[in-house]
Every structure is written in C-alpha cells, then in structure tokens.
Tab-separated table of C-alpha atoms in Angstrom:
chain	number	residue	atom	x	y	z
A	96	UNK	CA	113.890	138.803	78.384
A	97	UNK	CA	114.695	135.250	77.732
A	98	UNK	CA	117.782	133.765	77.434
A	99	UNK	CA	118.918	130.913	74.554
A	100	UNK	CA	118.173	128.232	75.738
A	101	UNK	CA	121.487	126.236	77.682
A	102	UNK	CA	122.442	122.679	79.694
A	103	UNK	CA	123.128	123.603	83.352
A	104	UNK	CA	126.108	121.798	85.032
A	105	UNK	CA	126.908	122.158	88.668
A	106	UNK	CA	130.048	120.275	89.260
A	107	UNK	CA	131.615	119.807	92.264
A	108	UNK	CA	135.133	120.364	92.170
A	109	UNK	CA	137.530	122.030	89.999
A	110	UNK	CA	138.490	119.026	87.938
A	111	UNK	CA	134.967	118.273	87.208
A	112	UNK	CA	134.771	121.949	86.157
A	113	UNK	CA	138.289	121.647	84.104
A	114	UNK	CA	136.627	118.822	82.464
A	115	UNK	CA	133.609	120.393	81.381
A	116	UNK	CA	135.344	123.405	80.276
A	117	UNK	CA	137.700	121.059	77.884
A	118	UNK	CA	134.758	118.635	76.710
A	119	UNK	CA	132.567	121.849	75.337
A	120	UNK	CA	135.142	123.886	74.240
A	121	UNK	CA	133.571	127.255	72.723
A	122	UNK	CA	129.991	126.492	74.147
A	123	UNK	CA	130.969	126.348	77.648
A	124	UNK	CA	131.163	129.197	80.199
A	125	UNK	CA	131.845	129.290	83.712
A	126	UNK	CA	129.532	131.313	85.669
A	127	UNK	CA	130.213	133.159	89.517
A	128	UNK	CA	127.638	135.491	90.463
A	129	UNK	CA	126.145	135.950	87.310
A	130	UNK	CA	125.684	139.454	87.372
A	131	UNK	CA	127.249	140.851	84.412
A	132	UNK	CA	126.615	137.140	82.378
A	133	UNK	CA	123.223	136.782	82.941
A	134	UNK	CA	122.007	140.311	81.211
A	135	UNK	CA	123.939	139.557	78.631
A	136	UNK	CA	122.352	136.523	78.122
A	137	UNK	CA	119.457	137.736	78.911
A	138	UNK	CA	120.257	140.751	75.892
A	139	UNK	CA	121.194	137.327	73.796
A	140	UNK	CA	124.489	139.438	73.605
A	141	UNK	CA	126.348	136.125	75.344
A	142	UNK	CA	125.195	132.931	74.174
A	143	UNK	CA	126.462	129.916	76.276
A	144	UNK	CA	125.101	126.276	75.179
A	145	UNK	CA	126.759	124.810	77.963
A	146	UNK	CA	127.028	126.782	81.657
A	147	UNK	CA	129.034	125.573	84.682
A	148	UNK	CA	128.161	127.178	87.686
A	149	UNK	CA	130.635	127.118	89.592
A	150	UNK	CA	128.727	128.033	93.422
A	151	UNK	CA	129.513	123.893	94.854
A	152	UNK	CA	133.148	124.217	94.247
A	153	UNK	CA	134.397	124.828	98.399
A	154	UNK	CA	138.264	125.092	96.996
A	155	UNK	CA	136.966	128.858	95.092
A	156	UNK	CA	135.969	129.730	98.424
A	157	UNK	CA	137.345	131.766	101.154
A	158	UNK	CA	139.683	134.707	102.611
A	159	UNK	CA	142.833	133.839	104.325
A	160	UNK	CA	145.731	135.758	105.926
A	161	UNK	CA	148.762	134.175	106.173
A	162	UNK	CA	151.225	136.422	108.102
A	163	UNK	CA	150.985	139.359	105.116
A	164	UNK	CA	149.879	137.685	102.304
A	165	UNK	CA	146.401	138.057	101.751
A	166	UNK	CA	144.673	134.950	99.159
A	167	UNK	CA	141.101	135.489	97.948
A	168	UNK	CA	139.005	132.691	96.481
A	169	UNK	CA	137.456	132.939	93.016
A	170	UNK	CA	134.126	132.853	94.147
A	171	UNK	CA	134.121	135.205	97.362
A	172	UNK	CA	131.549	137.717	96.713
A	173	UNK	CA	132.040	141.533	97.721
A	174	UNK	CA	129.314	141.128	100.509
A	175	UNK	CA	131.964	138.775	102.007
A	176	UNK	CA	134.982	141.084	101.180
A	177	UNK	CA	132.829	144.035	102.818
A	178	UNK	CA	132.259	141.694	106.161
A	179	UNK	CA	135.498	140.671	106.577
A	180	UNK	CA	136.962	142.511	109.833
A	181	UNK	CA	140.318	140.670	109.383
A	182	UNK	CA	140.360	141.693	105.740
A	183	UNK	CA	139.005	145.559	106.807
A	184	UNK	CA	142.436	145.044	109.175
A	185	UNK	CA	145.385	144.529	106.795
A	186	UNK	CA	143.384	145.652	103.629
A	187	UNK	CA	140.850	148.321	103.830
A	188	UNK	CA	141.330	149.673	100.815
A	189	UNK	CA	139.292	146.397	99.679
A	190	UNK	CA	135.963	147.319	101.634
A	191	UNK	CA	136.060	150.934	100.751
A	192	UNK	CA	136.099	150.032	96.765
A	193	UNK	CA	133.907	147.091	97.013
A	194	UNK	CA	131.429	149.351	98.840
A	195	UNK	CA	131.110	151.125	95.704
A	196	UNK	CA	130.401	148.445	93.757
A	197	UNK	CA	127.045	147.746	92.383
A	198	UNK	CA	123.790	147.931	95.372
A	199	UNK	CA	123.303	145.460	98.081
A	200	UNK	CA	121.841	142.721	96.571
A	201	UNK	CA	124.304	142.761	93.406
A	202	UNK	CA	127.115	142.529	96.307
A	203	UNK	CA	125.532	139.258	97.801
A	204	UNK	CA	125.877	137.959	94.358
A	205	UNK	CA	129.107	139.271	92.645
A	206	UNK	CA	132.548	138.123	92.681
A	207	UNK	CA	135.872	139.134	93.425
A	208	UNK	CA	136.784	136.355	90.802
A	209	UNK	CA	134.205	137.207	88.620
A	210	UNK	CA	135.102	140.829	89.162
A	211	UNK	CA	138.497	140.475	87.611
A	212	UNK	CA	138.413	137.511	85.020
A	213	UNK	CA	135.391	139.506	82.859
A	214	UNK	CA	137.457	141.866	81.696
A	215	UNK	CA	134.747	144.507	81.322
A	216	UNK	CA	136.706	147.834	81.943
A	217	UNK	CA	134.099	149.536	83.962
A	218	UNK	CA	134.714	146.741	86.897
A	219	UNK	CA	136.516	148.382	90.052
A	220	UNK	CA	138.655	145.463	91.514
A	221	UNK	CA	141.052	145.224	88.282
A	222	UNK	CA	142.288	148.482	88.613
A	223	UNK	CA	142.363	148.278	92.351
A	224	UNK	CA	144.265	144.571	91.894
A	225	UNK	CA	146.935	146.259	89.617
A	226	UNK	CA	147.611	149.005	91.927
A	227	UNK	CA	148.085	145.985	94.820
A	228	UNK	CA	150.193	144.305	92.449
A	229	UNK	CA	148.555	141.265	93.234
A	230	UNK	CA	148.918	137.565	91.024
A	231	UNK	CA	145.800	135.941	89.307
A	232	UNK	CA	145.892	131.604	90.405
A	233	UNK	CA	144.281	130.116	87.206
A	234	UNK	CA	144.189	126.265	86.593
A	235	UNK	CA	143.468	124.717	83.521
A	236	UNK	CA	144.336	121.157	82.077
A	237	UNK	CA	148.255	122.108	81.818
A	238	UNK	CA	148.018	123.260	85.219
A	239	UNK	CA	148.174	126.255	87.298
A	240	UNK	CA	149.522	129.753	86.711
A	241	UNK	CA	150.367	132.642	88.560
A	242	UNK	CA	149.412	136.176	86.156
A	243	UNK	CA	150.501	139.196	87.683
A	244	UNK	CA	147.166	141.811	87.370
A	245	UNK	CA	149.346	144.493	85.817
A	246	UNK	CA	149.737	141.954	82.759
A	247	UNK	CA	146.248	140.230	82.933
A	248	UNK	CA	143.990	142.614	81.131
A	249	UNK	CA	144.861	142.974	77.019
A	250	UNK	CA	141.728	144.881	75.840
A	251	UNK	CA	137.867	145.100	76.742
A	252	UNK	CA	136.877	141.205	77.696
A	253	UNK	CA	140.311	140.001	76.509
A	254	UNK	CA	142.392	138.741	79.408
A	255	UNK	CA	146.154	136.412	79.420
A	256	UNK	CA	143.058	133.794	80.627
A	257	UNK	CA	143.306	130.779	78.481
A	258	UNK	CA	139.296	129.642	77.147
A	259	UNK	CA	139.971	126.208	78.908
A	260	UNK	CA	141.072	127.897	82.330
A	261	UNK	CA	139.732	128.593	85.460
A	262	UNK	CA	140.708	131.714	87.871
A	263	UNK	CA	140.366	130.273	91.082
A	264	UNK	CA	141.986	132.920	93.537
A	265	UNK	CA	143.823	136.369	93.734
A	266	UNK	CA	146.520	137.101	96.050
A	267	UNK	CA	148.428	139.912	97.010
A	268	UNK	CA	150.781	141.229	99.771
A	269	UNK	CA	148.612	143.509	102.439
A	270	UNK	CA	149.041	147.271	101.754
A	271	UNK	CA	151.183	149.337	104.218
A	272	UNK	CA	150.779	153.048	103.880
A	273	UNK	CA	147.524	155.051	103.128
A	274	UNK	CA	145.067	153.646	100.840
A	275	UNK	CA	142.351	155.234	99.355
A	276	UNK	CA	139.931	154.156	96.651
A	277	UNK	CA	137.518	157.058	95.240
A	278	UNK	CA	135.151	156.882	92.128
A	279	UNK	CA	132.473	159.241	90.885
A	280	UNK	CA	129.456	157.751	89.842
A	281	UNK	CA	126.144	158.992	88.321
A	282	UNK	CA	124.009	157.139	90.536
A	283	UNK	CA	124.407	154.158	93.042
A	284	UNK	CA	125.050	150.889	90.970
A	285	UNK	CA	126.703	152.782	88.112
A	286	UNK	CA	130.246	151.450	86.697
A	287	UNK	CA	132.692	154.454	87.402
A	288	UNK	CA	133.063	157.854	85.024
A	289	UNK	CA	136.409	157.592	86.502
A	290	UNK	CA	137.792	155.758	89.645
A	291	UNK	CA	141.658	155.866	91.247
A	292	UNK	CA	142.914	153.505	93.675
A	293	UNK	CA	146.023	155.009	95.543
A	294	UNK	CA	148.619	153.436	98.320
A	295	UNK	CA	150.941	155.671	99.448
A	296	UNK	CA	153.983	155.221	102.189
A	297	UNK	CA	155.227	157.600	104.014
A	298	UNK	CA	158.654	157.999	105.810
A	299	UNK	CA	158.165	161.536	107.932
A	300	UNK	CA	156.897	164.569	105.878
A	301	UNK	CA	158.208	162.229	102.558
A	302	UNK	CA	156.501	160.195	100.080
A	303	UNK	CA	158.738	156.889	99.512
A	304	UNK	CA	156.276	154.847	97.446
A	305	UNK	CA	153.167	155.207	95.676
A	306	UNK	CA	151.217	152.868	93.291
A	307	UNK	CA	148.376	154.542	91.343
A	308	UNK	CA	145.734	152.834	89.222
A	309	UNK	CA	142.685	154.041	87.013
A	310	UNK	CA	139.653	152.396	86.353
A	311	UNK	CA	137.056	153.024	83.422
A	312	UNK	CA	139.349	155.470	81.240
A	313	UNK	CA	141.023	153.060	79.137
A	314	UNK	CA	139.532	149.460	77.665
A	315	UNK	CA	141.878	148.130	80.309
A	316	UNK	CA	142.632	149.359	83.584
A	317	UNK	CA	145.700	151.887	83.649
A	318	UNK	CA	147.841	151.460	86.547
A	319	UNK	CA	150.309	154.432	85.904
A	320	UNK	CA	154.294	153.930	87.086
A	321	UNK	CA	154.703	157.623	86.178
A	322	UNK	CA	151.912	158.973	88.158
A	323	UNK	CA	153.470	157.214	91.135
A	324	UNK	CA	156.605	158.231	90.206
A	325	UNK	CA	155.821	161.674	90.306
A	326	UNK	CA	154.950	161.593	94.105
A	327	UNK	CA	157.642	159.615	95.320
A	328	UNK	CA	160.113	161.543	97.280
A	329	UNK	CA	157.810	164.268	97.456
A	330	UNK	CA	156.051	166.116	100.707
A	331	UNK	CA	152.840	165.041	98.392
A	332	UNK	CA	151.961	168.551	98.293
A	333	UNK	CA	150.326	170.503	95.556
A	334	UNK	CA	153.288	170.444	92.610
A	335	UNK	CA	153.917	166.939	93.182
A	336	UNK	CA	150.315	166.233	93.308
A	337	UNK	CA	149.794	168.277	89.892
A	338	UNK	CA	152.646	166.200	88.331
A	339	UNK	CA	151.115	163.017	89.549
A	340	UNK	CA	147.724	163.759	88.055
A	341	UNK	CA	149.314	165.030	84.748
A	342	UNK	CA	151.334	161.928	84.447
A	343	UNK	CA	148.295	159.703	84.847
A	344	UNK	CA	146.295	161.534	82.193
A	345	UNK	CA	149.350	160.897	79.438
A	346	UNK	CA	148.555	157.152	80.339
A	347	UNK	CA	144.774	157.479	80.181
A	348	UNK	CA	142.703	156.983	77.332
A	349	UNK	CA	138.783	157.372	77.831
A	350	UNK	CA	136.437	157.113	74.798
A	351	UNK	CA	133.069	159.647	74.947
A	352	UNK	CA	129.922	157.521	75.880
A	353	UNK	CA	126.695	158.332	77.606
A	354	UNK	CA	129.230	158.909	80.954
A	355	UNK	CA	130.134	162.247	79.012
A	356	UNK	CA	132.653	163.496	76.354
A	357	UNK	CA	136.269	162.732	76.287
A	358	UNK	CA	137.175	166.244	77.753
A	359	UNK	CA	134.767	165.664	80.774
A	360	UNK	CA	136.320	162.203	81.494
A	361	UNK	CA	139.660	163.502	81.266
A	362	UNK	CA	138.784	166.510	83.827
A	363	UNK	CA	136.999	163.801	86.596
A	364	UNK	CA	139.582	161.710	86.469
A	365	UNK	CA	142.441	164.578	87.686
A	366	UNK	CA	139.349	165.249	89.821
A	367	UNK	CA	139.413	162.110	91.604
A	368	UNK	CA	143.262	161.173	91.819
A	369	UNK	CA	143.493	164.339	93.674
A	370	UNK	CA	141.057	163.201	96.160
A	371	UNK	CA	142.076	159.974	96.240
A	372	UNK	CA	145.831	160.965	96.412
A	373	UNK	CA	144.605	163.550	99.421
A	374	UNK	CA	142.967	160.769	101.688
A	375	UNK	CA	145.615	158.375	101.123
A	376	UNK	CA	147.961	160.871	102.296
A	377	UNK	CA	145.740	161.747	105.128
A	378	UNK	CA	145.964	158.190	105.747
A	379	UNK	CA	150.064	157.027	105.578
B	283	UNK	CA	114.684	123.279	73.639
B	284	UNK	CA	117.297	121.520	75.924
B	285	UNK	CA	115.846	118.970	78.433
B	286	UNK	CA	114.063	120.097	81.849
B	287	UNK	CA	115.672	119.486	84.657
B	288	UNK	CA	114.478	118.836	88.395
B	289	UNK	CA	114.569	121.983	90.501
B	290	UNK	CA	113.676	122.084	94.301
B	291	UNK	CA	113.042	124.640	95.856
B	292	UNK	CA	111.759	125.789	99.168
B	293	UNK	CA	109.885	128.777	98.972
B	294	UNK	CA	108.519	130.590	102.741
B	295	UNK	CA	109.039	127.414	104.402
B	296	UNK	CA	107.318	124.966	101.650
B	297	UNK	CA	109.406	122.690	99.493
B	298	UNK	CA	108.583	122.380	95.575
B	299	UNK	CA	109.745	119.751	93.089
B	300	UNK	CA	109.422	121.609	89.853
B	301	UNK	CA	110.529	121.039	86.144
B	302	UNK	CA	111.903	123.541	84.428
B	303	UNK	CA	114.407	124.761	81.882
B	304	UNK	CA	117.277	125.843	82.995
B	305	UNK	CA	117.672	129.209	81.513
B	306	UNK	CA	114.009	130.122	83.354
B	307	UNK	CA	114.723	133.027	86.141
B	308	UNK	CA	113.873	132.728	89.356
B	309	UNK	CA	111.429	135.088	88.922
B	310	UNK	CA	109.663	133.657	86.390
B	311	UNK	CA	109.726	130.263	88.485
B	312	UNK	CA	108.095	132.082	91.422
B	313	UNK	CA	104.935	133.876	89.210
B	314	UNK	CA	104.281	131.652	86.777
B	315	UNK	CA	105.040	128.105	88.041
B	316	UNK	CA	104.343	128.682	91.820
B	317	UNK	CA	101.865	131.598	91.589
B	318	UNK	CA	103.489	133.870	94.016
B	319	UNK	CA	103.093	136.661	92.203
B	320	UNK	CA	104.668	138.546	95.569
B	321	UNK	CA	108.118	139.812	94.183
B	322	UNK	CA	107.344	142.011	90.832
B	323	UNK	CA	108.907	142.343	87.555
B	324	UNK	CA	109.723	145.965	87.431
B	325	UNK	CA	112.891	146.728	84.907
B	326	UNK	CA	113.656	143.367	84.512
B	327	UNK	CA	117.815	144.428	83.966
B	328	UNK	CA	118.587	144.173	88.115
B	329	UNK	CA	118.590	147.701	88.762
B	330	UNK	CA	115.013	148.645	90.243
B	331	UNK	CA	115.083	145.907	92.923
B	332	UNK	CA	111.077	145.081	92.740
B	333	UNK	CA	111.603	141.031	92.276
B	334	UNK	CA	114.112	141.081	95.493
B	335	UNK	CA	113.876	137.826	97.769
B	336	UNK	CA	116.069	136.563	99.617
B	337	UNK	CA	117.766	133.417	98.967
B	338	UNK	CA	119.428	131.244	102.186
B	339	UNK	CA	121.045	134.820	103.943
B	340	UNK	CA	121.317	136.915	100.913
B	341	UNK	CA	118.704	139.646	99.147
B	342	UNK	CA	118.980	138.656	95.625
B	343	UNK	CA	117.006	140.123	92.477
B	344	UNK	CA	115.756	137.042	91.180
B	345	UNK	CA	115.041	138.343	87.722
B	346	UNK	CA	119.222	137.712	87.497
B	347	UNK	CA	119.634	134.291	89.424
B	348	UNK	CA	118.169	131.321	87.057
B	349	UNK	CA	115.900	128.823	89.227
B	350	UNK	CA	118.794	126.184	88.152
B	351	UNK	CA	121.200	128.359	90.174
B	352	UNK	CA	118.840	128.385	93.036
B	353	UNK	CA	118.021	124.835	93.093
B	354	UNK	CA	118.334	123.290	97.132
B	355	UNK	CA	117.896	126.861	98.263
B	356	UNK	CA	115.549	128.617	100.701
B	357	UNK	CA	113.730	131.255	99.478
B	358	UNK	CA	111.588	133.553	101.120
B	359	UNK	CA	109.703	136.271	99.689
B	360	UNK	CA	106.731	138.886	100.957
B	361	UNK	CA	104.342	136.340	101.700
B	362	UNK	CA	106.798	134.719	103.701
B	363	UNK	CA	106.908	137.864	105.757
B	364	UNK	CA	103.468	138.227	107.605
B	365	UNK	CA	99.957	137.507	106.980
B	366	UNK	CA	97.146	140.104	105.987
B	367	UNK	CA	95.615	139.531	109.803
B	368	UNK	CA	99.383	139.638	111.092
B	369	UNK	CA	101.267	142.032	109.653
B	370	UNK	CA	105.230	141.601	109.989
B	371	UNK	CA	106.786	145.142	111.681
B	372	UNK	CA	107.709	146.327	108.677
B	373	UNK	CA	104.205	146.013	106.798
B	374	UNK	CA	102.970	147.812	109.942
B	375	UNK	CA	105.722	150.210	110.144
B	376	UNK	CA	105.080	150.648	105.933
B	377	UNK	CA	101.273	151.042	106.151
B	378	UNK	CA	101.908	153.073	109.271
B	379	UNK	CA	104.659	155.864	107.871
B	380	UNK	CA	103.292	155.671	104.236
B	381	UNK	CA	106.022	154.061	102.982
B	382	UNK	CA	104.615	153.231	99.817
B	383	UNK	CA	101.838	155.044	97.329
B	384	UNK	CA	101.655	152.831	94.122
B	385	UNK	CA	102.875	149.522	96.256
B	386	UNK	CA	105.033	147.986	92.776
B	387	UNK	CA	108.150	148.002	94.944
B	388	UNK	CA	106.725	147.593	98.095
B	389	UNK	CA	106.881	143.328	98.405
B	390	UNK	CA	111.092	144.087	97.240
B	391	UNK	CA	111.408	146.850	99.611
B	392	UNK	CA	109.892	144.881	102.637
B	393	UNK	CA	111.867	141.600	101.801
B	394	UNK	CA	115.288	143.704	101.402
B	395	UNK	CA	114.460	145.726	104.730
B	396	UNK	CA	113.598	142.140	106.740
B	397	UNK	CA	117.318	141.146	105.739
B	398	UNK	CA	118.809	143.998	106.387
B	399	UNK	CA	117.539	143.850	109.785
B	400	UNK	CA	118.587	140.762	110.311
B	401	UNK	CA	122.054	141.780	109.484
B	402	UNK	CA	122.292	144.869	111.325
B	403	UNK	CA	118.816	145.637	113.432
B	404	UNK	CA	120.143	149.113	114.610
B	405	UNK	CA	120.940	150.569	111.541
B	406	UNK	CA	121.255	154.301	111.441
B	407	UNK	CA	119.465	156.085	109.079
B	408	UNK	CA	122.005	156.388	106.414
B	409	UNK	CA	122.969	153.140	106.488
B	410	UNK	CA	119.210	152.356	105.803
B	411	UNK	CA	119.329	154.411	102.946
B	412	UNK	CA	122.998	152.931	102.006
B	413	UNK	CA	121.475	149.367	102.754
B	414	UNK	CA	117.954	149.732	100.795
B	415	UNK	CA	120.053	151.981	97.530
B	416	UNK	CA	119.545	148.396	95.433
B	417	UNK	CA	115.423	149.171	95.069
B	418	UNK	CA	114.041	152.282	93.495
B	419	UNK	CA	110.625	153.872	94.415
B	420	UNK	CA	108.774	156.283	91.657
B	421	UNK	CA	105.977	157.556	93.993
B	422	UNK	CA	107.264	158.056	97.861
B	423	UNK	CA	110.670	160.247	97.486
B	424	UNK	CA	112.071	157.588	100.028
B	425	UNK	CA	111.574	159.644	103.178
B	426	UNK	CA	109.119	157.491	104.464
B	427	UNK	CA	110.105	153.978	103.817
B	428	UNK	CA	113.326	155.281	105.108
B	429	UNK	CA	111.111	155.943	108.594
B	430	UNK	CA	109.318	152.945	108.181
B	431	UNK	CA	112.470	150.369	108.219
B	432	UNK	CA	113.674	152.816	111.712
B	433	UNK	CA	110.174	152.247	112.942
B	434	UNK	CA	109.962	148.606	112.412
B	435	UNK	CA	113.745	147.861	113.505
B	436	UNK	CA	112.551	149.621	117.204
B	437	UNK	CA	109.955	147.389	117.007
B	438	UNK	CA	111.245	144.418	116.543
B	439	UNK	CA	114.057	145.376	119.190
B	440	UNK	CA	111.049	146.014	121.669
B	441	UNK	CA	109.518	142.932	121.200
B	442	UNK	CA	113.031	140.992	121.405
B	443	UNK	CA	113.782	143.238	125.012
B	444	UNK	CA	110.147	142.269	126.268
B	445	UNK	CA	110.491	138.671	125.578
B	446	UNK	CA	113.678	138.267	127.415
C-alpha cells in the first residue's frame, strides 16, 4: 500500500508552518504522529500533495503545570502523557485513558494534538477533553484562538478548526474529585464500543459536581450536562446512578457498525458509565 | 512523481545517504533500499507489529512512519540486536523458552522487548504482556515469549550486577 505521491516539508517553527499551510491551501496537511493520516493515505482515502510535518517545531512541545492549570503541547504524544509523574499527580485521569489508547508503539507515535484536532469520533481524548472542559490554542494567519472542547467537534472530521490553522496546545484546569475513564474494547488497539470519562466531587456522603462525557456513540463526542446533573446532590447511589445513565443515553446517538447493533451499543454504554461513575466515586 | 529528496539515516550504528520519495515507508526504505530485510511486512495497516524498530527511544511500526519522517534518526532493528555467534539475551532467552514457531514476528517481537527493557528492565509479567500487546503472534499462544522477555530481563540484570 502506496501512498499518492506528496512534497515533504519539515519547517521549523510555527510561522514557517502557518506559511505553508496558507501558500497550498487545499493540498496541504499538517501531520503529528501520523497514525490515523498515514493509513489513510496509505488506503488513498486522504490525499495530501503537500505534507508539513510538524515533529521540528519545539513551541508544540511539552507539559507544564502552572499552579492548577495544566497546558499540553500539540505534539506531546500519549507515551509522554503516560510518563508524566507530575501529570499522573494533578491529572490521572489522563494516563488511565491514554493507556487505553492504541498499543505501545502507536503511543510513542500519537498525539494528544493529533488526538483531538482529527475529529474521528472513535478517538478517546475528545470526549475526555470535553468532560475537563478544557480550551483548544489554535493559531492561524489572523492569530490565535482559544475553542472551548465542548464546542470544537461539529460532526465526524469536522471541527470549529479553520483549514489554514494550526492547534498547537490544550489546556485545562487540573481535576479535583474522582476521575475515572473506562472503555470496552474488542481487542487491545481497538477505538472504543463505548467509553465514559467521569469527575466527580464530593462534599461528605454528597455528590456536588459531576461532568460526564461519552466517546464513540455519537459522530461527535457527547459530553452530557444532564447525566451530570442527575448525580449532583446525590449520595451517588443506585437511583441517582440509574438517572445519570438514563440521561446520558437520551443524549447518545450510536449508529450499528461491525462494533455491534444500535441496541448493543446503547446497553455497553449504561454498562460502562456505571463503572466508570462507581470508580470515580470510589475515588472523590 | 514528485522529486526525491535526500534522506539520512542511521541504521544499527551505520549512517546512509539515500534518495528517495517521500511518500516511501520506512519499511520499504529498510528492505528494499538497504537490504535489511530484518523487520517484516506482516499486515501492513500497524496492527500486527512485525516491521517494529525502534527509532531514537521509541518502538515504532515503520510500515506507518515515511523514511522522510525519519530522516536524521537512529534506527535500530534485529540485526542491530546480536550476531548469529552472539546472540543478544533475548534471542537466547527466545531460542531458549520457544518463544517463537514460524519466526514472522520474531525480529518485531525481539526489537519491541529490547526497548521495553530498556524502559523498565523489571517488568512484571503483565506489564510484559501490557508492554509487548502492539505485536501479534499466530503460532506460540504468547506464553512463551512472555517467559522469554522475564528470562532475558534476569539476564541482562545479572550481567549488569556482575559487572559492577
């Protein structure tokens, strides 16, 4: 499997990259890790005349912590996210979904950036971004922008990403409470039948907030006020947790594929908010 | 056909100047340009892991990393790893346990296990099994390369204690 053929440009900074991006128009495409670009050029499914890798640009780079606001470059890959004790500190809901992600060697390659700009619905970090509320940093020639990620994603592969702009980080506050992030799979390296990421705080035997988001049952990821809603001032217990899942599956809508029938989606993922609802709780 | 471009690469400790379109994978670069035929094509969609090799600190399946992307990197692949009259630990521990029946995924096995030792060289055994999930076997069932990578990490700790 042979991809068109395509120039190769390396630049090495972000303008350079802006520039590219504006001087090809159409034909140009940034690449990250490659991972989910390269089969599909591979599958001539994506053709890209002109590709900018974007691996020498140091500003995509790196995790910092700045008192509680956590800032992720672009180009961090999930083998970095998984290392990061810091990051496993304030944030460990980010190590236990990006552990799920993919194998080993996919996670030395992939991106959180690349992660969230594709827009591919079966990706785990949207869904888990939306439930952190966090803000997509793009740049393009106007500028920069701050998207929130519960208003990024507008259907499968379409994203509030302008064609001529670069994401270059995501931010977000750290989590306080329980976090959990659970997803069944078919097999290691398989995009989620149905995934939740849940934060929950806790003020004694009470729920005060929770923030609940789903991740393969929609062509964008579904991060469900009512679902939270329903556990909030709760004990979390059974009812509430009942109410919760029923709430997120009015806001879920999975199509049938070869990950099983509508009815079968719709049962994992009560399935797996209960779970993930359970060890968040377990966790607050 | 858009122009060749200059690709270096330095492959088990050798440095090649090569020409080469940009959309040619890694893989292909390795085989067909440099003849080291070591890491396999297997599915050819990076799922079965049989064309792993790792690139600067990181296991990569190079049939999804295009030589162009890889250009001023280090490579290393099974023939970096030990030589047929010194066998790196985990060829011995392979050969030893029967870690492999067929040998397709052996070379990506053995090049994943080497950098997973280097990241973590007492791994338990599921994180061996958690840390090698990115290459599939048809023939072995797993149990054995699984004893083969705790073999060889004891051995190479041995050998580190004894040369202290």
């Amino acid at each position: 499997m042979i991809p068109a053929a395509f120039e190769y440009h390396r630049p090495g900074d972000l303008p350079s990259a802006l520039a590219l991006l504006q001087q090809h128009g159409d034909e140009a495409r940034v690449i990250a890790g490659g991972h989910s670009l390269i089969p599909m050029m591979k599958l001539r499914m994506a053709e890209v005349p002109h590709l900018i890798d974007l691996q020498a640009i140091d500003a995509l780079r790196g995790i910092r912590i700045d008192g509680t606001r956590i800032t992720l470059g672009a180009m961090v890959t999930q083998h970095e996210l998984i290392a990061h004790e810091g990051l496993a500190r304030v944030a460990p809901i980010l190590r236990e979904a990006a552990l799920q992600i993919a194998d080993p060697q996919v996670r030395y390659m992939g991106t959180i950036g690349g992660n969230v700009a594709n827009g591919d619905p079966g990706n785990d970090m949207p869904g888990l971004m939306q439930c952190l509320d966090a803000t997509f940093h793009v740049t393009g020639p106007g500028g920069e922008r701050a998207i929130p990620a519960r208003s990024f994603y507008e259907s499968a592969y379409m994203t509030a990403r302008e064609e001529d702009e670069i994401l270059t980080a995501v931010s977000f506050d750290a989590p306080t409470g329980g976090q959990a992030y659970e997803k069944q799979k078919r097999k290691i390296g398989d995009y989620a039948t149905a995934a939740a990421a849940v934060i929950l705080t806790r003020s004694g035997a009470t729920c005060t907030h929770a923030s609940i988001a789903m991740t393969n049952l929609s062509d964008v990821p579904v991060w469900s006020e009512a679902a939270g809603a329903a556990l909030t001032g709760t004990p979390c217990d059974e009812a509430a947790m009942l109410n919760a899942i029923a709430a997120m599956l009015a806001d879920i809508d999975p199509a049938g594929d070869n990950r099983g029938p509508v009815e079968f989606k719709r049962h994992t993922a009560g399935i797996i908010l209960a779970r993930a609802i359970a060890r968040a709780w377990s966790r607050a | 056909m858009t122009q060749k471009m200059q690709i270096t690469l330095t492959v088990n400790g050798t440095r090649h100047e090569i020409l080469a379109e940009p959309r040619e994978l890694l893989i292909h670069v390795l085989r067909e340009r440099l003849n080291i035929t070591g890491p396999h094509i297997g599915c050819e969609t990076s799922h079965c892991g049989a064309c792993t090799v790792t690139m600067g600190n990181r296991s990569v399946k190079s049939c999804t990393v295009f030589a162009a992307q890889a250009d001023g990197a280090e490579i290393t692949t099974i023939e970096g790893l030990g030589t047929p009259d010194a066998l790196h630990p985990l060829q011995e521990a392979f050969r030893e346990h029967h870690g492999l029946q067929c040998g397709f995924c052996t070379p990506g096995m053995i090049t994943r296990a080497a950098q997973l030792l280097r990241e973590n060289p007492n791994p338990t055994e599921e994180e061996v099994r958690f840390g090698m999930s990115g290459n599939l076997c048809r023939c072995t069932g797993y149990q054995n390369i699984v004893k083969a990578v705790l073999a060889a990490a004891a051995t190479i700790n041995s050998a580190k204690e004894a040369a202290q």
